[in-house]
Coordinates of C-alpha atoms in Angstrom, one line a residue:
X329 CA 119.8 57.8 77.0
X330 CA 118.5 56.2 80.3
X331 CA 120.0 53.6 82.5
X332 CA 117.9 50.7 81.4
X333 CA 116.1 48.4 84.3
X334 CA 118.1 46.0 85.9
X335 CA 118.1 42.1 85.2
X336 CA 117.9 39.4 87.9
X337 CA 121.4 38.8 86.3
X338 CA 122.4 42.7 87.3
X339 CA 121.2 42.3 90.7
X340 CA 122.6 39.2 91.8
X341 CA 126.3 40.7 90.5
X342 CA 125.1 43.9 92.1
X343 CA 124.5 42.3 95.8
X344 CA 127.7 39.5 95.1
X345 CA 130.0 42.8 94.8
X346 CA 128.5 44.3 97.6
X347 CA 128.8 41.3 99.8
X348 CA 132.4 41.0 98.9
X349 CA 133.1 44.9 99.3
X350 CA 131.9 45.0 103.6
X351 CA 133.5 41.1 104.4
X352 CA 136.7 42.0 107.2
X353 CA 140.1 42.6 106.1
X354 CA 141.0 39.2 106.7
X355 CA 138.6 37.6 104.5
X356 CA 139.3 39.8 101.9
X357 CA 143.0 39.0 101.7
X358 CA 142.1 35.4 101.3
X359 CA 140.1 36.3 98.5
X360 CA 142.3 39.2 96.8
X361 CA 145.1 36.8 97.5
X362 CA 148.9 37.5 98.2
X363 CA 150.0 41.6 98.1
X364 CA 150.9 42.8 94.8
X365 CA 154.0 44.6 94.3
X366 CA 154.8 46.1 91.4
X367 CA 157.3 49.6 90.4
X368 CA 157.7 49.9 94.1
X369 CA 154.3 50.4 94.7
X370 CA 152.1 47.7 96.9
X371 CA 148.5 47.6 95.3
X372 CA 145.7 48.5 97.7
X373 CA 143.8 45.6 99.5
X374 CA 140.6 47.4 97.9
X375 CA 141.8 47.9 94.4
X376 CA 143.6 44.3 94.5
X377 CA 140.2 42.7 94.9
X378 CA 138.6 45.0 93.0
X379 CA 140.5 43.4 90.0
X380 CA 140.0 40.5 91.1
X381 CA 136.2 40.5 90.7
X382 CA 137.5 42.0 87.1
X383 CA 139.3 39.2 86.2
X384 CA 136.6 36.9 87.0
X385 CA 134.7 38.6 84.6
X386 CA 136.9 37.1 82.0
X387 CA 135.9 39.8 79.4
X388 CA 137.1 39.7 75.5
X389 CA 139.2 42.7 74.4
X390 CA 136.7 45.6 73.4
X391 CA 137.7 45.2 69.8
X392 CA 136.1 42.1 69.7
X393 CA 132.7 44.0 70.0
X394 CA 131.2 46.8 69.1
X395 CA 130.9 49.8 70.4
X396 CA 127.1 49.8 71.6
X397 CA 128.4 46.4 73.1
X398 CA 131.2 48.3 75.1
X399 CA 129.0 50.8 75.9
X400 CA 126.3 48.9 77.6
X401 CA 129.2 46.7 79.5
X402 CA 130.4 50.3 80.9
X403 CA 127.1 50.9 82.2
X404 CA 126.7 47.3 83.9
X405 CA 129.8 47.5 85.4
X406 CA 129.8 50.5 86.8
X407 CA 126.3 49.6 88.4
X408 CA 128.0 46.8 90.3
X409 CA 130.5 48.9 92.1
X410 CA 129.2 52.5 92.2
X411 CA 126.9 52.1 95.6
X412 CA 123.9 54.4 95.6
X413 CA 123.9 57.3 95.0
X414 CA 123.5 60.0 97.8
X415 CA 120.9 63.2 97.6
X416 CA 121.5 66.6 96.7
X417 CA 119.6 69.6 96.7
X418 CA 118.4 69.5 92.9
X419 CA 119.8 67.1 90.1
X420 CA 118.0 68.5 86.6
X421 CA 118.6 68.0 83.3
X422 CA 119.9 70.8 81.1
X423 CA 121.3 71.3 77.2
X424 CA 124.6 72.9 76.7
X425 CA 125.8 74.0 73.1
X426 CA 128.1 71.8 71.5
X427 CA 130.6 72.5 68.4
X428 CA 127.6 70.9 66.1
X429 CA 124.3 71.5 67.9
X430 CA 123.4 70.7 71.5
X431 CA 124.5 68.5 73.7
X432 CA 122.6 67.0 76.6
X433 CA 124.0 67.6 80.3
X434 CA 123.4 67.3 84.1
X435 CA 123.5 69.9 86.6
X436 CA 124.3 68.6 90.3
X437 CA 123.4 71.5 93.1
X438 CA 124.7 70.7 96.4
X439 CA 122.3 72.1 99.0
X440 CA 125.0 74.9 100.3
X441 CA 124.5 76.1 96.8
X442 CA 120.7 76.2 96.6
X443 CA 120.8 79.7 95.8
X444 CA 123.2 80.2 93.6
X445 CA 126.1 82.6 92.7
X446 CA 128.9 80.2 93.6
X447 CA 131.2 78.2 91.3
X448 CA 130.5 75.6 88.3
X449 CA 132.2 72.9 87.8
X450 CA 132.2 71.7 83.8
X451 CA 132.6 68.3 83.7
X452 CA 133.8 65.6 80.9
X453 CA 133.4 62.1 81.4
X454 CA 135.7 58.9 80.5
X455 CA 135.5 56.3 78.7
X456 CA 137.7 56.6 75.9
X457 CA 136.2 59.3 74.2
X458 CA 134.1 56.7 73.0
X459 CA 131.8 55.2 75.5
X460 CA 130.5 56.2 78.8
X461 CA 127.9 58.9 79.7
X462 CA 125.9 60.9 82.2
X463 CA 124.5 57.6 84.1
X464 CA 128.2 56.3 84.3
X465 CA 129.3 59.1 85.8
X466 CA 126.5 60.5 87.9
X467 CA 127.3 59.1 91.3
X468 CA 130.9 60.8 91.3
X469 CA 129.7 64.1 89.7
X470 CA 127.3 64.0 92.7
X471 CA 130.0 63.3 95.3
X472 CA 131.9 65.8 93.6
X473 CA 129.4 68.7 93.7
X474 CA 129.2 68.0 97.6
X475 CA 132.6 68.1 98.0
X476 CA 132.9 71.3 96.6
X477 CA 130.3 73.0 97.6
X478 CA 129.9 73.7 94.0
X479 CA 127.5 72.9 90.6
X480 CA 128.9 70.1 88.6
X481 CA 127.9 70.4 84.8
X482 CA 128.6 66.8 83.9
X483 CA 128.6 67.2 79.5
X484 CA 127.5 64.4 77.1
X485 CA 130.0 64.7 74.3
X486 CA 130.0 63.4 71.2
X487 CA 131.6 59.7 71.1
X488 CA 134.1 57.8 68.2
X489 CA 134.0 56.3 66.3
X490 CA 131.0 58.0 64.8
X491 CA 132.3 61.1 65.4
X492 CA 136.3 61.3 65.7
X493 CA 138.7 63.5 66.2
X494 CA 138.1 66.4 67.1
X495 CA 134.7 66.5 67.6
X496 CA 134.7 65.1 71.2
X497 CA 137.6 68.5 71.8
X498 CA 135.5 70.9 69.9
X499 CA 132.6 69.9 72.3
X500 CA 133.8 70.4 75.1
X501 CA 135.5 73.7 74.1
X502 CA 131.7 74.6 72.6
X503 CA 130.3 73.4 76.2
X504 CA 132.8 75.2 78.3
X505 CA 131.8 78.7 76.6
X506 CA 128.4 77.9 76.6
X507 CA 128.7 77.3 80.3
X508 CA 130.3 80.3 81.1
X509 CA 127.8 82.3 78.6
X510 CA 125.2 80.9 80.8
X511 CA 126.6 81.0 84.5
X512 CA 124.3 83.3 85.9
X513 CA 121.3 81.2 83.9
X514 CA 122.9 77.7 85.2
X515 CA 122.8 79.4 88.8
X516 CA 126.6 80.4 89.0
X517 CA 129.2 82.9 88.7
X518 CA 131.0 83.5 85.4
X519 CA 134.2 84.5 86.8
X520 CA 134.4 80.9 88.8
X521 CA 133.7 78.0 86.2
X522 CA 136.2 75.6 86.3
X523 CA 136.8 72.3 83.6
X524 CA 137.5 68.3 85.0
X525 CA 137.2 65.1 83.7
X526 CA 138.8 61.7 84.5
X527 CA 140.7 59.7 81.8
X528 CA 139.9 60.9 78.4
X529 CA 137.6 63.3 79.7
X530 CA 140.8 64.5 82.0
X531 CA 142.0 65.0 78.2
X532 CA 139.2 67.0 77.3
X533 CA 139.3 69.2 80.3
X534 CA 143.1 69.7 80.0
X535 CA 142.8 70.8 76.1
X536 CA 139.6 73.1 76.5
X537 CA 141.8 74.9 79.2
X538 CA 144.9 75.1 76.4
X539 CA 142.7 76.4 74.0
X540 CA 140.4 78.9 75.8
X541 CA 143.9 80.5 76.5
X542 CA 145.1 80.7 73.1
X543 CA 141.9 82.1 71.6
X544 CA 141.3 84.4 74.5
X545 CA 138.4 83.6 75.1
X546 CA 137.2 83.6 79.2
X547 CA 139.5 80.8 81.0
X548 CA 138.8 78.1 83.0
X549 CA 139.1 79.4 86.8
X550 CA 140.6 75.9 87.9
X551 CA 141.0 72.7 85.8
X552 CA 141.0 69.2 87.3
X553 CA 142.0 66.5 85.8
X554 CA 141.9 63.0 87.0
X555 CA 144.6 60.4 85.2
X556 CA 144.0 62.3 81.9
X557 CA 145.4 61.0 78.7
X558 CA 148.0 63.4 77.8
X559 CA 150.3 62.0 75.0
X560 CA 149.3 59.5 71.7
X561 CA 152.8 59.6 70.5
X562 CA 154.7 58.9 72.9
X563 CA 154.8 55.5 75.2
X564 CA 155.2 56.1 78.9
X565 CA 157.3 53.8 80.9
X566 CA 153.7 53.0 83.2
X567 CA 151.9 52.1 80.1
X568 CA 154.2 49.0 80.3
X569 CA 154.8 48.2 83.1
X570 CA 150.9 48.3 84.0
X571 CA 150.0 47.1 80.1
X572 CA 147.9 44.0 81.5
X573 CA 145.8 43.1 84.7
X574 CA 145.0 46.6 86.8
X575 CA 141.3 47.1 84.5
X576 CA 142.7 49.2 81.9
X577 CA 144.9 47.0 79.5
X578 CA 146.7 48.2 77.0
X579 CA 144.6 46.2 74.0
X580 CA 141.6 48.3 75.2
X581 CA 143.4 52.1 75.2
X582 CA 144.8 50.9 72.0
X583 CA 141.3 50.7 70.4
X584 CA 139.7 53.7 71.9
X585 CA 143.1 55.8 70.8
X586 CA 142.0 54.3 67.0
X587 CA 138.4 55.0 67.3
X588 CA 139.0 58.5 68.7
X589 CA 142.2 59.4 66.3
X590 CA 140.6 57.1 62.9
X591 CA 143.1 56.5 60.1
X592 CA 143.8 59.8 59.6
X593 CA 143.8 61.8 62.7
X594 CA 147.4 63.4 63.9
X595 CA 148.3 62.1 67.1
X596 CA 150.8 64.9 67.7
X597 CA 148.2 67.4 67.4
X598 CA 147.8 69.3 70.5
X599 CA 144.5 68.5 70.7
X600 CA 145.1 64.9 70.8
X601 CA 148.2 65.3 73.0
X602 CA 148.3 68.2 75.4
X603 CA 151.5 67.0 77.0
X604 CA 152.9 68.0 73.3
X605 CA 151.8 71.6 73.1
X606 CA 153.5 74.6 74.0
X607 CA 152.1 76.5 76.6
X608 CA 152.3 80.2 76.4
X609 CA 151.4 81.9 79.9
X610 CA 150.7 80.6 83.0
X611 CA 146.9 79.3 82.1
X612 CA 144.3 78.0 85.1
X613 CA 145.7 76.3 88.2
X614 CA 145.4 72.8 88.1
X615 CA 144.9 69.3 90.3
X616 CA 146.3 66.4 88.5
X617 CA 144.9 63.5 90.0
X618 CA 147.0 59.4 89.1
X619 CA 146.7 56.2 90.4
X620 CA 149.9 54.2 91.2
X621 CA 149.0 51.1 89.4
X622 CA 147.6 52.8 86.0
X623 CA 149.1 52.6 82.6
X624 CA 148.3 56.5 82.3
X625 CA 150.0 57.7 85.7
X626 CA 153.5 58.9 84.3
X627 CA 152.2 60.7 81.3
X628 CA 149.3 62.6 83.6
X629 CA 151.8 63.3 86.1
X630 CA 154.7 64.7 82.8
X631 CA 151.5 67.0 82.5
X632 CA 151.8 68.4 85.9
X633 CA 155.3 68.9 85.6
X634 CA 154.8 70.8 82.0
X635 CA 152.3 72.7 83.8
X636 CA 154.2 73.6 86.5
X637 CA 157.4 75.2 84.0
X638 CA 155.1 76.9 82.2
X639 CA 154.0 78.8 85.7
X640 CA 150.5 77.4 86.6
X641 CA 150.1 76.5 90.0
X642 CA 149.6 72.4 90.3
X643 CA 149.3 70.2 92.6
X644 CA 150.1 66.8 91.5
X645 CA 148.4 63.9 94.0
X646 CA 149.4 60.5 93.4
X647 CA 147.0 57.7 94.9
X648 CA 149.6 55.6 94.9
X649 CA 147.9 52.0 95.4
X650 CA 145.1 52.7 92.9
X651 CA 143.9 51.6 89.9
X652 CA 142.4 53.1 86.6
X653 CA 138.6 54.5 87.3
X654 CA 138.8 54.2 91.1
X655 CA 136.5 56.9 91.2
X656 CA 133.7 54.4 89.9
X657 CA 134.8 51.9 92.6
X658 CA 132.7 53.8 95.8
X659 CA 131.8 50.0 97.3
X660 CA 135.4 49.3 97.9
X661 CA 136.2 51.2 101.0
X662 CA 136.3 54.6 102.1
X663 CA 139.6 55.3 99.6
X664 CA 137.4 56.3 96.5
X665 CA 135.4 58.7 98.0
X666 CA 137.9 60.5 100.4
X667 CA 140.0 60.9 96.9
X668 CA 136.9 62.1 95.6
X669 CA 136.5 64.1 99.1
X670 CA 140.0 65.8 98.7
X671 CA 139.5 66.4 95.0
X672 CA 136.5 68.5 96.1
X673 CA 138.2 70.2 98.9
X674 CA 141.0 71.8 96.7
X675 CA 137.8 72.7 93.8
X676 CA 135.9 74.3 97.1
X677 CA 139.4 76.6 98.1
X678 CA 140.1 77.5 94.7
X679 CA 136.5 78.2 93.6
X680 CA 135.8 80.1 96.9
X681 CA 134.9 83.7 97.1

C-alpha cells in the first residue's frame, strides 16, 4: 500500500511529539498532570502523557468514519510516536499464501541471521482486524527481529469489514503453513517458526496455534501474543474499568468486534474467542504480554491461565503501568522498547538451537 509523503501538518505533529517525549521528568509531570491511579495500578509517567497528547487530539468515535478514514488515522498516528526506525541487515518484500490467494508480507533479517537457518517469526498485526498494516507495524517487527535474533514475517491479512469473519483467521492459518512450507526458501528452519501478534493480531496468532494443533498440521514452535483479544462473549472486569481515556475505548473495540464478527458471525466460535475453546494437549509454549491500564488485560491474561491448565508452558508478563499499543509508542521512553527488548529475549531462548 505505501506510507504516503508526509504533510507540513504531519511533520510539525511529528517534531511537537518528539519535543514533548525528551523534555525532563519534571516538565513532563506538569504537562501529564497529577499521577493516575486506577485498579491499584499507578499509570506510567510515559503512558500518562502519552494520552495526554491523545486526548488533545480530540478524535470522533471510529464509527463516525469510515474505515479508509480509520485507516489513514492509524498510519498518521503511529508516525508521530514510532521514532525512526533502526537498520537491519535486509528488509525485503515477500508474498505469503493466504486462505483466498496471496497475501503481501515483510521479511525483517537481523544481521546475526544473515545467513540463514535460524528461527522465523510469523507475525500478525493489530488494529482490529480491520485497519493497520505492514507500515504500522514495521518499526516494532524490526525491533523485534533484533531482539530475537530471528526473521520476523510480518503478514498483511485480509481486513473487515470487506472481508469478515473468518477470513482475517483463515489467513493467517493459510500464512502460517505457507511459512513453514517455505522456511528453508524464506531463509529459516521449519522446525523453529513461531506465530505473534499484538491485539487482534495477538488473536490471530493465539487461534492459528489452536488450530494447527487440532488439524495436525506442523505447530507453531512458540506463540507470542501481545494483549490479544481472547473473548467476544464475555465482558472482562478491565474492559470496564479502563472502558474510556487509556487510547483504546470501549466505543472503538465495539466497532471493530462488529466489523470483524458482521450480523451474523458467532462470537462464541473459537475462532473468534480462543479463551472459549477447549484445548486438547499441551500446544506451543507461549508469552502473553498485557498492559496494566488496558481494557483487554484480564481477558489476555484468563488466556494464559487456560493455557497454563491445559499444560503449555507460559509466561504471563504484565507491564503494569501501560497502556493499549505501547509497542507503537518507541518516543516515550526507554519502556516500549525494553518490553519489546524482553519480548525478544524469551522468542531468542525459545527459538534457539
Amino acid at each position: 500500500m505505501g506510507t504516503p509523503p508526509l504533510t507540513l501538518t504531519d511533520r510539525l505533529e511529528i517534531a511537537g511529539a518528539r519535543a514533548v517525549a525528551a523534555l525532563p521528568r519534571g516538565a513532563k509531570r506538569r504537562i501529564a498532570g497529577s499521577p493516575i491511579r486506577r485498579d491499584g495500578l499507578e499509570l506510567d509517567l510515559d503512558m500518562q502523557l502519552l494520552v495526554k497528547l491523545d486526548e488533545r487530539e480530540l478524535r470522533a468515535p471510529l464509527s463516525s468514519g469510515t474505515p479508509a478514514k480509520a485507516r489513514e488515522d492509524l498510519r498518521r498516528a503511529v508516525r508521530v510516536v514510532a521514532g525512526p526506525p533502526i537498520e537491519l541487515a535486509e528488509v525485503r518484500e515477500e508474498t505469503v499464501s493466504g486462505a483466498a490467494g496471496p497475501l503481501r508480507a515483510r521479511l525483517f533479517v537481523p544481521g546475526e541471521d544473515r545467513d540463514a537457518g535460524g528461527g522465523l517469526i510469523v507475525y500478525y498485526h493489530g488494529g482490529g482486524w480491520m485497519i493497520g498494516d505492514l507500515d504500522t507495524h514495521d518499526h516494532p517487527c524490526r525491533l523485534l527481529a533484533r531482539a530475537a535474533g530471528a526473521r520476523v514475517l510480518s503478514v498483511e491479512y485480509r481486513l473487515a469489514p470487506e472481508h469478515p469473519f473468518p477470513a482475517p483467521v483463515d489467513d493467517a492459518l493459510a500464512a502460517f503453513r505457507d511459512a513453514v512450507a517455505r522456511a528453508r526458501e524464506l531463509g529459516a528452519d521449519p522446525a523453529r517458526v513461531a506465530v505473534a501478534g499484538d491485539s487482534a493480531g495477538g488473536h490471530l496468532a493465539a487461534v492459528t496455534a489452536q488450530q494447527a494443533i487440532a488439524d495436525g498440521g506442523p505447530v507453531p514452535a512458540f506463540q507470542l501474543l501481545i494483549y490479544p483479544v481472547t473473548d467476544l462473549v464475555n465482558v472482562a472486569p478491565s474492559r470496564l474499568t479502563f472502558a474510556d481515556g487509556f487510547i483504546l475505548t470501549k466505543p472503538n473495540m465495539d466497532w471493530y468486534e462488529e466489523q470483524f464478527m458482521g450480523p451474523d458471525g458467532d462470537r462464541s466460535d473459537p475462532r473468534a474467542s480462543p479463551l472459549l475453546a477447549e484445548l486438547h494437549g499441551a500446544g506451543a509454549p507461549a508469552l502473553v504480554v498485557t498492559a496494566g491500564f488496558d481494557p483487554l488485560r484480564d481477558e489476555g491474561e484468563a488466556y494464559a491461565r487456560k493455557l497454563r491448565v491445559a499444560g503449555a508452558r507460559t509466561i504471563l508478563r504484565r507491564h503494569a503501568g501501560y497502556v493499549h499499543g505501547f509497542v507503537h509508542a518507541l518516543i516515550f521512553g526507554p519502556g516500549p522498547r525494553e518490553a519489546i527488548a524482553e519480548m525478544g529475549g524469551v522468542l531468542r531462548a525459545a527459538l534457539g538451537d
